[in-house]
């Protein structure tokens, strides 16, 4: 004999409960399906601030954990470590994701033209103060004074030389990354701090510590060198020479020293005649920087100089730059017009064969090279 059958109402009630449970599960699944794509597309560092993630973690359905499991604790530590790693690896002003756009020299210069440089302007000394016989000789036989309408542009050059590197400034970061990518050929952004700057020729992991005496003008000069289509090849040739197995030298530190020579030549009015002729200061200063760096490369390569000769080479180069800047500018013009461009043929040809630089190069860092400048000296 069969047992009593379930009342129809009971079966209906069970079916309704099951159906409602399925609807609840389906609705929750649909809600989560709509949430998960937004989480997948969000950056890792922004997930902790996502409202959707907070909503998922806040729905506990009345369940309260009795304690934090070791797995959860480890996951939380890894999450925090990942955030810290991203902050350090990218450095201040890092741009995760796609690489930042290169910055032109004109755009970087406009940034400084619009910036408040009043504090830097107060520290500049536009010209060298001469006294006694030195002042008289300079007045009678020295170069002409800079035209009055160009003095503001000259003061801007010197004010930028008083500005330091600010890793929190996006423009400063773009300048550094543009220099790095142009010289190395990298397609990706690099951190603003790291050992890769030593490979480029700075003394340490922070390029800002090597700008003493030249300030941000040293970086603007490098930016000009790599962003100008006519001088980019020159920049890469000198950079390649700086990594020579025997004749290596710190490329960026040497460039800073070249900028120091340019600043001193500008303050001693050695460039005034050319600035007056071209009615510009920045154009002349940039060309003179490139011409002086070219001359250093010529002497370094053809005379087989090494890092132990750097002090003497820089001192001789400073003397030539102040006494005959026109000669250096002519050498740059000759280099830019010849084809193919070889800095071994742009000035003083020596007995060194062309194209003999090794393909596999190694860099060795050295200390900074101070310049001994006497402001009372007279150069005509």
mmCIF file of C-alpha atoms in Angstrom:
data_model
loop_
_atom_site.group_PDB
_atom_site.id
_atom_site.type_symbol
_atom_site.label_atom_id
_atom_site.label_comp_id
_atom_site.label_asym_id
_atom_site.label_seq_id
_atom_site.Cartn_x
_atom_site.Cartn_y
_atom_site.Cartn_z
ATOM 1 C CA UNK A 1 0.000 0.000 0.000
ATOM 2 C CA UNK A 2 1.454 3.287 -1.013
ATOM 3 C CA UNK A 3 2.172 5.926 1.621
ATOM 4 C CA UNK A 4 0.256 9.149 1.743
ATOM 5 C CA UNK A 5 1.004 11.412 -1.150
ATOM 6 C CA UNK A 6 2.366 14.888 -0.584
ATOM 7 C CA UNK A 7 -0.321 17.465 -0.710
ATOM 8 C CA UNK A 8 -0.294 19.453 -3.897
ATOM 9 C CA UNK A 9 0.157 22.665 -1.943
ATOM 10 C CA UNK A 10 3.330 21.383 -0.310
ATOM 11 C CA UNK A 11 4.861 20.412 -3.659
ATOM 12 C CA UNK A 12 3.924 23.730 -5.107
ATOM 13 C CA UNK A 13 5.540 25.548 -2.184
ATOM 14 C CA UNK A 14 8.774 23.622 -2.560
ATOM 15 C CA UNK A 15 8.819 24.312 -6.294
ATOM 16 C CA UNK A 16 8.260 28.020 -5.690
ATOM 17 C CA UNK A 17 11.103 28.136 -3.185
ATOM 18 C CA UNK A 18 13.456 26.363 -5.555
ATOM 19 C CA UNK A 19 12.457 28.616 -8.389
ATOM 20 C CA UNK A 20 12.937 31.765 -6.328
ATOM 21 C CA UNK A 21 16.368 30.522 -5.212
ATOM 22 C CA UNK A 22 17.355 29.994 -8.814
ATOM 23 C CA UNK A 23 16.184 33.481 -9.676
ATOM 24 C CA UNK A 24 18.244 34.928 -6.825
ATOM 25 C CA UNK A 25 21.298 33.007 -7.927
ATOM 26 C CA UNK A 26 20.789 34.052 -11.540
ATOM 27 C CA UNK A 27 20.399 37.686 -10.562
ATOM 28 C CA UNK A 28 23.537 37.577 -8.427
ATOM 29 C CA UNK A 29 25.463 35.836 -11.207
ATOM 30 C CA UNK A 30 24.317 38.461 -13.695
ATOM 31 C CA UNK A 31 25.329 41.227 -11.317
ATOM 32 C CA UNK A 32 28.769 39.715 -10.808
ATOM 33 C CA UNK A 33 29.182 39.161 -14.566
ATOM 34 C CA UNK A 34 28.582 42.865 -15.034
ATOM 35 C CA UNK A 35 31.054 43.762 -12.302
ATOM 36 C CA UNK A 36 33.953 41.471 -13.193
ATOM 37 C CA UNK A 37 34.727 43.002 -16.639
ATOM 38 C CA UNK A 38 35.100 46.427 -15.025
ATOM 39 C CA UNK A 39 37.517 44.941 -12.507
ATOM 40 C CA UNK A 40 39.528 43.175 -15.188
ATOM 41 C CA UNK A 41 39.905 46.405 -17.162
ATOM 42 C CA UNK A 42 40.905 48.523 -14.159
ATOM 43 C CA UNK A 43 44.597 49.096 -13.324
ATOM 44 C CA UNK A 44 46.012 47.031 -10.480
ATOM 45 C CA UNK A 45 46.848 50.061 -8.384
ATOM 46 C CA UNK A 46 43.268 51.361 -8.663
ATOM 47 C CA UNK A 47 41.404 48.179 -7.672
ATOM 48 C CA UNK A 48 41.467 48.964 -3.972
ATOM 49 C CA UNK A 49 39.490 52.153 -4.628
ATOM 50 C CA UNK A 50 36.901 50.542 -6.893
ATOM 51 C CA UNK A 51 33.368 50.756 -5.508
ATOM 52 C CA UNK A 52 32.496 47.515 -7.278
ATOM 53 C CA UNK A 53 35.245 45.677 -5.433
ATOM 54 C CA UNK A 54 34.116 47.174 -2.154
ATOM 55 C CA UNK A 55 30.548 46.079 -2.891
ATOM 56 C CA UNK A 56 31.653 42.500 -3.523
ATOM 57 C CA UNK A 57 33.645 42.319 -0.319
ATOM 58 C CA UNK A 58 30.919 43.961 1.780
ATOM 59 C CA UNK A 59 28.219 41.378 0.960
ATOM 60 C CA UNK A 60 28.866 38.721 3.601
ATOM 61 C CA UNK A 61 25.282 37.392 3.903
ATOM 62 C CA UNK A 62 25.613 37.506 7.662
ATOM 63 C CA UNK A 63 28.840 35.514 7.769
ATOM 64 C CA UNK A 64 31.603 36.959 9.909
ATOM 65 C CA UNK A 65 35.122 35.539 9.816
ATOM 66 C CA UNK A 66 36.520 34.261 13.068
ATOM 67 C CA UNK A 67 40.071 35.206 12.059
ATOM 68 C CA UNK A 68 42.406 35.951 9.149
ATOM 69 C CA UNK A 69 43.816 32.873 7.546
ATOM 70 C CA UNK A 70 47.511 32.711 6.635
ATOM 71 C CA UNK A 71 46.592 32.624 2.947
ATOM 72 C CA UNK A 72 44.582 35.848 3.199
ATOM 73 C CA UNK A 73 47.335 37.527 5.205
ATOM 74 C CA UNK A 74 49.937 36.524 2.612
ATOM 75 C CA UNK A 75 47.752 37.775 -0.219
ATOM 76 C CA UNK A 76 47.303 41.114 1.510
ATOM 77 C CA UNK A 77 51.058 41.492 2.025
ATOM 78 C CA UNK A 78 51.721 40.659 -1.624
ATOM 79 C CA UNK A 79 49.143 43.230 -2.684
ATOM 80 C CA UNK A 80 50.771 45.965 -0.592
ATOM 81 C CA UNK A 81 54.215 44.934 -1.810
ATOM 82 C CA UNK A 82 53.021 45.186 -5.409
ATOM 83 C CA UNK A 83 51.812 48.748 -4.883
ATOM 84 C CA UNK A 84 55.145 49.669 -3.309
ATOM 85 C CA UNK A 85 57.058 48.042 -6.150
ATOM 86 C CA UNK A 86 55.092 49.960 -8.759
ATOM 87 C CA UNK A 87 55.752 53.238 -6.972
ATOM 88 C CA UNK A 88 59.505 52.611 -6.750
ATOM 89 C CA UNK A 89 59.950 51.079 -10.197
ATOM 90 C CA UNK A 90 58.133 53.891 -11.946
ATOM 91 C CA UNK A 91 59.601 56.548 -9.723
ATOM 92 C CA UNK A 92 58.034 59.930 -9.239
ATOM 93 C CA UNK A 93 56.064 60.961 -12.273
ATOM 94 C CA UNK A 94 56.154 57.447 -13.750
ATOM 95 C CA UNK A 95 53.795 56.746 -16.615
ATOM 96 C CA UNK A 96 52.653 53.115 -16.486
ATOM 97 C CA UNK A 97 51.182 51.633 -19.603
ATOM 98 C CA UNK A 98 52.081 53.142 -22.936
ATOM 99 C CA UNK A 99 55.329 55.145 -23.157
ATOM 100 C CA UNK A 100 55.104 58.907 -22.834
ATOM 101 C CA UNK A 101 55.412 61.089 -25.898
ATOM 102 C CA UNK A 102 58.877 62.529 -26.600
ATOM 103 C CA UNK A 103 59.223 66.184 -25.764
ATOM 104 C CA UNK A 104 60.787 68.633 -28.185
ATOM 105 C CA UNK A 105 63.321 71.250 -27.225
ATOM 106 C CA UNK A 106 60.851 74.003 -28.074
ATOM 107 C CA UNK A 107 58.181 72.550 -25.786
ATOM 108 C CA UNK A 108 60.642 72.178 -22.918
ATOM 109 C CA UNK A 109 61.893 75.731 -23.413
ATOM 110 C CA UNK A 110 58.335 77.071 -23.390
ATOM 111 C CA UNK A 111 57.830 75.359 -20.050
ATOM 112 C CA UNK A 112 60.653 77.403 -18.544
ATOM 113 C CA UNK A 113 59.548 80.599 -20.268
ATOM 114 C CA UNK A 114 56.181 80.290 -18.523
ATOM 115 C CA UNK A 115 57.547 79.074 -15.178
ATOM 116 C CA UNK A 116 58.312 81.307 -12.221
ATOM 117 C CA UNK A 117 62.112 81.510 -12.176
ATOM 118 C CA UNK A 118 62.372 84.558 -9.941
ATOM 119 C CA UNK A 119 64.380 82.680 -7.307
ATOM 120 C CA UNK A 120 66.794 81.399 -9.962
ATOM 121 C CA UNK A 121 67.154 84.806 -11.569
ATOM 122 C CA UNK A 122 68.255 86.293 -8.266
ATOM 123 C CA UNK A 123 71.259 83.945 -8.195
ATOM 124 C CA UNK A 124 72.594 84.567 -11.687
ATOM 125 C CA UNK A 125 75.606 86.700 -12.559
ATOM 126 C CA UNK A 126 75.051 87.687 -16.207
ATOM 127 C CA UNK A 127 78.634 88.787 -16.848
ATOM 128 C CA UNK A 128 82.028 88.313 -15.274
ATOM 129 C CA UNK A 129 83.107 91.197 -13.098
ATOM 130 C CA UNK A 130 86.504 92.566 -14.095
ATOM 131 C CA UNK A 131 88.534 95.117 -12.235
ATOM 132 C CA UNK A 132 91.544 97.263 -12.901
ATOM 133 C CA UNK A 133 93.696 96.407 -15.878
ATOM 134 C CA UNK A 134 91.601 93.374 -16.805
ATOM 135 C CA UNK A 135 88.498 95.546 -17.132
ATOM 136 C CA UNK A 136 90.359 98.119 -19.255
ATOM 137 C CA UNK A 137 91.838 95.498 -21.581
ATOM 138 C CA UNK A 138 88.458 93.837 -21.991
ATOM 139 C CA UNK A 139 86.852 97.161 -22.832
ATOM 140 C CA UNK A 140 89.505 98.005 -25.434
ATOM 141 C CA UNK A 141 90.260 94.617 -26.979
ATOM 142 C CA UNK A 142 87.530 92.278 -25.811
ATOM 143 C CA UNK A 143 84.383 91.138 -27.616
ATOM 144 C CA UNK A 144 81.418 93.498 -27.984
ATOM 145 C CA UNK A 145 78.677 93.665 -25.410
ATOM 146 C CA UNK A 146 75.439 91.813 -25.952
ATOM 147 C CA UNK A 147 72.653 93.917 -27.441
ATOM 148 C CA UNK A 148 70.172 95.155 -24.864
ATOM 149 C CA UNK A 149 67.213 93.412 -26.516
ATOM 150 C CA UNK A 150 68.998 90.050 -26.136
ATOM 151 C CA UNK A 151 69.936 90.381 -22.491
ATOM 152 C CA UNK A 152 66.619 89.006 -21.225
ATOM 153 C CA UNK A 153 67.090 85.844 -23.299
ATOM 154 C CA UNK A 154 70.638 85.508 -21.975
ATOM 155 C CA UNK A 155 69.354 85.854 -18.421
ATOM 156 C CA UNK A 156 66.810 83.094 -19.097
ATOM 157 C CA UNK A 157 69.627 80.785 -20.211
ATOM 158 C CA UNK A 158 71.538 81.482 -17.024
ATOM 159 C CA UNK A 159 68.408 81.142 -14.877
ATOM 160 C CA UNK A 160 67.696 77.678 -16.288
ATOM 161 C CA UNK A 161 71.285 76.785 -15.396
ATOM 162 C CA UNK A 162 70.332 77.573 -11.784
ATOM 163 C CA UNK A 163 67.322 75.222 -11.838
ATOM 164 C CA UNK A 164 67.742 71.722 -10.503
ATOM 165 C CA UNK A 165 66.072 68.532 -11.633
ATOM 166 C CA UNK A 166 62.611 68.024 -10.124
ATOM 167 C CA UNK A 167 61.424 64.434 -10.518
ATOM 168 C CA UNK A 168 57.937 65.543 -9.516
ATOM 169 C CA UNK A 169 57.665 67.826 -12.553
ATOM 170 C CA UNK A 170 56.170 65.919 -15.530
ATOM 171 C CA UNK A 171 58.111 68.036 -18.027
ATOM 172 C CA UNK A 172 61.413 67.237 -16.298
ATOM 173 C CA UNK A 173 60.567 63.545 -16.413
ATOM 174 C CA UNK A 174 59.693 63.681 -20.104
ATOM 175 C CA UNK A 175 63.001 65.401 -20.870
ATOM 176 C CA UNK A 176 64.960 62.670 -19.096
ATOM 177 C CA UNK A 177 63.022 59.837 -20.723
ATOM 178 C CA UNK A 178 63.317 61.390 -24.180
ATOM 179 C CA UNK A 179 67.096 61.626 -23.818
ATOM 180 C CA UNK A 180 67.308 58.021 -22.658
ATOM 181 C CA UNK A 181 65.111 56.615 -25.411
ATOM 182 C CA UNK A 182 66.802 58.603 -28.169
ATOM 183 C CA UNK A 183 70.310 57.591 -27.157
ATOM 184 C CA UNK A 184 69.615 53.942 -26.391
ATOM 185 C CA UNK A 185 66.905 53.287 -28.973
ATOM 186 C CA UNK A 186 64.560 51.942 -26.296
ATOM 187 C CA UNK A 187 60.833 51.976 -27.073
ATOM 188 C CA UNK A 188 59.775 52.013 -23.436
ATOM 189 C CA UNK A 189 59.873 54.543 -20.631
ATOM 190 C CA UNK A 190 62.451 54.145 -17.907
ATOM 191 C CA UNK A 191 62.366 54.956 -14.215
ATOM 192 C CA UNK A 192 63.630 58.373 -13.190
ATOM 193 C CA UNK A 193 65.922 56.700 -10.658
ATOM 194 C CA UNK A 194 67.948 53.579 -11.300
ATOM 195 C CA UNK A 195 71.204 52.000 -12.390
ATOM 196 C CA UNK A 196 70.334 52.499 -16.067
ATOM 197 C CA UNK A 197 71.411 56.149 -15.741
ATOM 198 C CA UNK A 198 74.928 54.998 -14.875
ATOM 199 C CA UNK A 199 74.997 53.166 -18.202
ATOM 200 C CA UNK A 200 74.128 56.462 -19.892
ATOM 201 C CA UNK A 201 77.081 58.189 -18.260
ATOM 202 C CA UNK A 202 75.829 59.619 -14.981
ATOM 203 C CA UNK A 203 77.730 58.884 -11.792
ATOM 204 C CA UNK A 204 74.829 57.337 -9.917
ATOM 205 C CA UNK A 205 71.193 56.335 -10.007
ATOM 206 C CA UNK A 206 69.960 59.941 -9.689
ATOM 207 C CA UNK A 207 70.874 62.188 -12.658
ATOM 208 C CA UNK A 208 70.045 65.291 -10.631
ATOM 209 C CA UNK A 209 73.178 64.891 -8.512
ATOM 210 C CA UNK A 210 75.454 65.418 -11.534
ATOM 211 C CA UNK A 211 74.079 68.774 -12.691
ATOM 212 C CA UNK A 212 76.151 70.964 -10.391
ATOM 213 C CA UNK A 213 77.312 74.122 -12.131
ATOM 214 C CA UNK A 214 75.056 73.586 -15.138
ATOM 215 C CA UNK A 215 71.593 72.877 -13.729
ATOM 216 C CA UNK A 216 68.762 71.874 -16.001
ATOM 217 C CA UNK A 217 70.463 73.641 -18.904
ATOM 218 C CA UNK A 218 72.716 70.578 -19.165
ATOM 219 C CA UNK A 219 69.651 68.404 -19.795
ATOM 220 C CA UNK A 220 68.204 70.909 -22.264
ATOM 221 C CA UNK A 221 71.454 70.748 -24.195
ATOM 222 C CA UNK A 222 71.286 66.972 -24.335
ATOM 223 C CA UNK A 223 67.647 67.216 -25.401
ATOM 224 C CA UNK A 224 68.595 69.586 -28.196
ATOM 225 C CA UNK A 225 71.360 67.241 -29.299
ATOM 226 C CA UNK A 226 69.095 64.187 -29.581
ATOM 227 C CA UNK A 227 65.937 65.898 -30.869
ATOM 228 C CA UNK A 228 67.526 67.936 -33.646
ATOM 229 C CA UNK A 229 67.571 65.820 -36.790
ATOM 230 C CA UNK A 230 70.960 67.220 -37.816
ATOM 231 C CA UNK A 231 72.742 66.475 -34.541
ATOM 232 C CA UNK A 232 71.102 63.186 -33.499
ATOM 233 C CA UNK A 233 73.705 61.160 -35.398
ATOM 234 C CA UNK A 234 76.459 63.184 -33.729
ATOM 235 C CA UNK A 235 74.957 62.442 -30.311
ATOM 236 C CA UNK A 236 74.883 58.707 -31.000
ATOM 237 C CA UNK A 237 78.421 58.714 -32.389
ATOM 238 C CA UNK A 238 79.790 60.440 -29.300
ATOM 239 C CA UNK A 239 77.754 58.144 -27.065
ATOM 240 C CA UNK A 240 79.224 55.147 -28.864
ATOM 241 C CA UNK A 241 82.735 56.543 -28.447
ATOM 242 C CA UNK A 242 82.079 57.037 -24.731
ATOM 243 C CA UNK A 243 81.550 53.282 -24.418
ATOM 244 C CA UNK A 244 84.792 52.337 -26.155
ATOM 245 C CA UNK A 245 86.650 49.571 -24.359
ATOM 246 C CA UNK A 246 89.794 51.676 -23.963
ATOM 247 C CA UNK A 247 88.743 55.282 -24.563
ATOM 248 C CA UNK A 248 85.514 55.170 -22.558
ATOM 249 C CA UNK A 249 84.300 58.220 -20.644
ATOM 250 C CA UNK A 250 81.040 59.132 -18.856
ATOM 251 C CA UNK A 251 78.935 60.563 -21.655
ATOM 252 C CA UNK A 252 76.458 62.601 -19.584
ATOM 253 C CA UNK A 253 79.030 63.856 -17.075
ATOM 254 C CA UNK A 254 81.216 64.989 -19.960
ATOM 255 C CA UNK A 255 78.202 66.716 -21.504
ATOM 256 C CA UNK A 256 77.603 68.586 -18.238
ATOM 257 C CA UNK A 257 81.197 69.823 -18.365
ATOM 258 C CA UNK A 258 80.649 71.026 -21.938
ATOM 259 C CA UNK A 259 77.595 72.962 -20.741
ATOM 260 C CA UNK A 260 79.735 74.550 -18.014
ATOM 261 C CA UNK A 261 82.179 75.760 -20.658
ATOM 262 C CA UNK A 262 79.303 77.226 -22.678
ATOM 263 C CA UNK A 263 77.918 79.034 -19.617
ATOM 264 C CA UNK A 264 81.299 80.547 -18.827
ATOM 265 C CA UNK A 265 81.842 81.606 -22.442
ATOM 266 C CA UNK A 266 78.433 83.286 -22.423
ATOM 267 C CA UNK A 267 79.154 85.112 -19.171
ATOM 268 C CA UNK A 268 82.535 86.286 -20.453
ATOM 269 C CA UNK A 269 80.745 87.670 -23.548
ATOM 270 C CA UNK A 270 82.699 85.404 -25.897
ATOM 271 C CA UNK A 271 79.445 84.560 -27.721
ATOM 272 C CA UNK A 272 78.071 88.112 -27.830
ATOM 273 C CA UNK A 273 79.300 88.849 -31.348
ATOM 274 C CA UNK A 274 77.599 85.756 -32.801
ATOM 275 C CA UNK A 275 74.427 86.347 -30.750
ATOM 276 C CA UNK A 276 74.245 89.924 -32.023
ATOM 277 C CA UNK A 277 74.735 88.743 -35.583
ATOM 278 C CA UNK A 278 71.966 86.125 -35.379
ATOM 279 C CA UNK A 279 69.750 88.226 -33.076
ATOM 280 C CA UNK A 280 69.288 85.150 -30.877
ATOM 281 C CA UNK A 281 70.886 83.649 -27.809
ATOM 282 C CA UNK A 282 69.478 80.148 -27.414
ATOM 283 C CA UNK A 283 70.205 79.189 -31.018
ATOM 284 C CA UNK A 284 73.829 80.279 -30.679
ATOM 285 C CA UNK A 285 74.231 78.640 -27.262
ATOM 286 C CA UNK A 286 72.846 75.320 -28.523
ATOM 287 C CA UNK A 287 75.026 75.327 -31.631
ATOM 288 C CA UNK A 288 78.071 76.261 -29.594
ATOM 289 C CA UNK A 289 77.384 73.391 -27.188
ATOM 290 C CA UNK A 290 77.148 70.915 -30.067
ATOM 291 C CA UNK A 291 80.280 72.354 -31.700
ATOM 292 C CA UNK A 292 82.268 72.099 -28.458
ATOM 293 C CA UNK A 293 81.130 68.522 -27.844
ATOM 294 C CA UNK A 294 82.073 67.671 -31.445
ATOM 295 C CA UNK A 295 85.536 69.122 -30.950
ATOM 296 C CA UNK A 296 86.017 67.053 -27.801
ATOM 297 C CA UNK A 297 85.067 63.893 -29.699
ATOM 298 C CA UNK A 298 87.500 64.747 -32.494
ATOM 299 C CA UNK A 299 90.400 65.246 -30.103
ATOM 300 C CA UNK A 300 89.441 62.244 -27.982
ATOM 301 C CA UNK A 301 89.269 59.849 -30.914
ATOM 302 C CA UNK A 302 92.076 61.059 -33.167
ATOM 303 C CA UNK A 303 94.586 61.637 -30.347
ATOM 304 C CA UNK A 304 93.648 58.404 -28.558
ATOM 305 C CA UNK A 305 92.762 60.113 -25.290
ATOM 306 C CA UNK A 306 91.607 58.182 -22.237
ATOM 307 C CA UNK A 307 89.820 59.152 -19.060
ATOM 308 C CA UNK A 308 93.121 60.008 -17.396
ATOM 309 C CA UNK A 309 93.530 62.812 -19.964
ATOM 310 C CA UNK A 310 90.082 64.298 -19.397
ATOM 311 C CA UNK A 311 91.163 67.198 -17.197
ATOM 312 C CA UNK A 312 93.760 68.410 -19.700
ATOM 313 C CA UNK A 313 91.417 67.933 -22.656
ATOM 314 C CA UNK A 314 88.662 69.931 -20.994
ATOM 315 C CA UNK A 315 91.005 72.735 -19.986
ATOM 316 C CA UNK A 316 92.405 73.074 -23.517
ATOM 317 C CA UNK A 317 88.883 72.902 -24.908
ATOM 318 C CA UNK A 318 87.743 75.688 -22.574
ATOM 319 C CA UNK A 319 90.599 77.922 -23.689
ATOM 320 C CA UNK A 320 89.850 77.326 -27.381
ATOM 321 C CA UNK A 321 86.117 77.848 -26.877
ATOM 322 C CA UNK A 322 86.665 81.273 -25.322
ATOM 323 C CA UNK A 323 89.390 82.462 -27.659
ATOM 324 C CA UNK A 324 87.949 81.313 -30.971
ATOM 325 C CA UNK A 325 84.291 80.254 -30.770
ATOM 326 C CA UNK A 326 83.895 80.900 -34.486
ATOM 327 C CA UNK A 327 86.353 78.106 -35.259
ATOM 328 C CA UNK A 328 84.270 75.612 -33.313
ATOM 329 C CA UNK A 329 81.073 76.727 -35.029
ATOM 330 C CA UNK A 330 82.721 76.295 -38.433
ATOM 331 C CA UNK A 331 83.747 72.775 -37.452
ATOM 332 C CA UNK A 332 80.130 71.938 -36.600
ATOM 333 C CA UNK A 333 78.954 73.383 -39.897
ATOM 334 C CA UNK A 334 81.491 71.269 -41.777
ATOM 335 C CA UNK A 335 80.348 68.138 -39.935
ATOM 336 C CA UNK A 336 76.685 68.791 -40.699
ATOM 337 C CA UNK A 337 77.292 69.382 -44.410
ATOM 338 C CA UNK A 338 79.586 66.443 -45.126
ATOM 339 C CA UNK A 339 78.305 63.009 -46.099
ATOM 340 C CA UNK A 340 78.718 60.511 -44.593
ATOM 341 C CA UNK A 341 78.992 62.292 -41.253
ATOM 342 C CA UNK A 342 82.131 61.213 -39.397
ATOM 343 C CA UNK A 343 83.397 63.297 -36.507
ATOM 344 C CA UNK A 344 86.876 61.937 -37.225
ATOM 345 C CA UNK A 345 86.794 63.868 -40.501
ATOM 346 C CA UNK A 346 85.004 67.010 -39.326
ATOM 347 C CA UNK A 347 88.041 68.689 -37.849
ATOM 348 C CA UNK A 348 91.413 67.150 -37.066
ATOM 349 C CA UNK A 349 92.015 63.974 -38.991
ATOM 350 C CA UNK A 350 94.388 61.593 -37.307
ATOM 351 C CA UNK A 351 95.772 58.234 -38.166
ATOM 352 C CA UNK A 352 92.822 56.371 -36.654
ATOM 353 C CA UNK A 353 90.820 54.116 -39.004
ATOM 354 C CA UNK A 354 87.143 54.830 -39.441
ATOM 355 C CA UNK A 355 84.449 52.457 -38.313
ATOM 356 C CA UNK A 356 86.713 50.509 -35.960
ATOM 357 C CA UNK A 357 84.652 50.996 -32.824
ATOM 358 C CA UNK A 358 83.747 47.595 -31.341
ATOM 359 C CA UNK A 359 80.157 46.403 -31.475
ATOM 360 C CA UNK A 360 80.121 45.031 -27.925
ATOM 361 C CA UNK A 361 80.849 47.921 -25.562
ATOM 362 C CA UNK A 362 81.094 48.239 -21.807
ATOM 363 C CA UNK A 363 80.770 51.361 -19.700
ATOM 364 C CA UNK A 364 82.898 52.259 -16.697
ATOM 365 C CA UNK A 365 81.751 55.173 -14.531
ATOM 366 C CA UNK A 366 84.120 57.812 -13.206
ATOM 367 C CA UNK A 367 83.932 60.782 -10.881
ATOM 368 C CA UNK A 368 82.913 64.255 -11.956
ATOM 369 C CA UNK A 369 85.446 66.457 -13.681
ATOM 370 C CA UNK A 370 85.635 69.918 -12.035
ATOM 371 C CA UNK A 371 86.626 72.920 -14.062
ATOM 372 C CA UNK A 372 89.056 75.475 -12.675
ATOM 373 C CA UNK A 373 87.728 78.793 -13.984
ATOM 374 C CA UNK A 374 89.364 82.109 -13.168
ATOM 375 C CA UNK A 375 86.887 84.921 -13.749
ATOM 376 C CA UNK A 376 89.535 87.609 -13.843
ATOM 377 C CA UNK A 377 91.233 86.107 -16.904
ATOM 378 C CA UNK A 378 90.907 87.943 -20.181
ATOM 379 C CA UNK A 379 90.045 86.161 -23.416
ATOM 380 C CA UNK A 380 89.650 88.122 -26.588
#
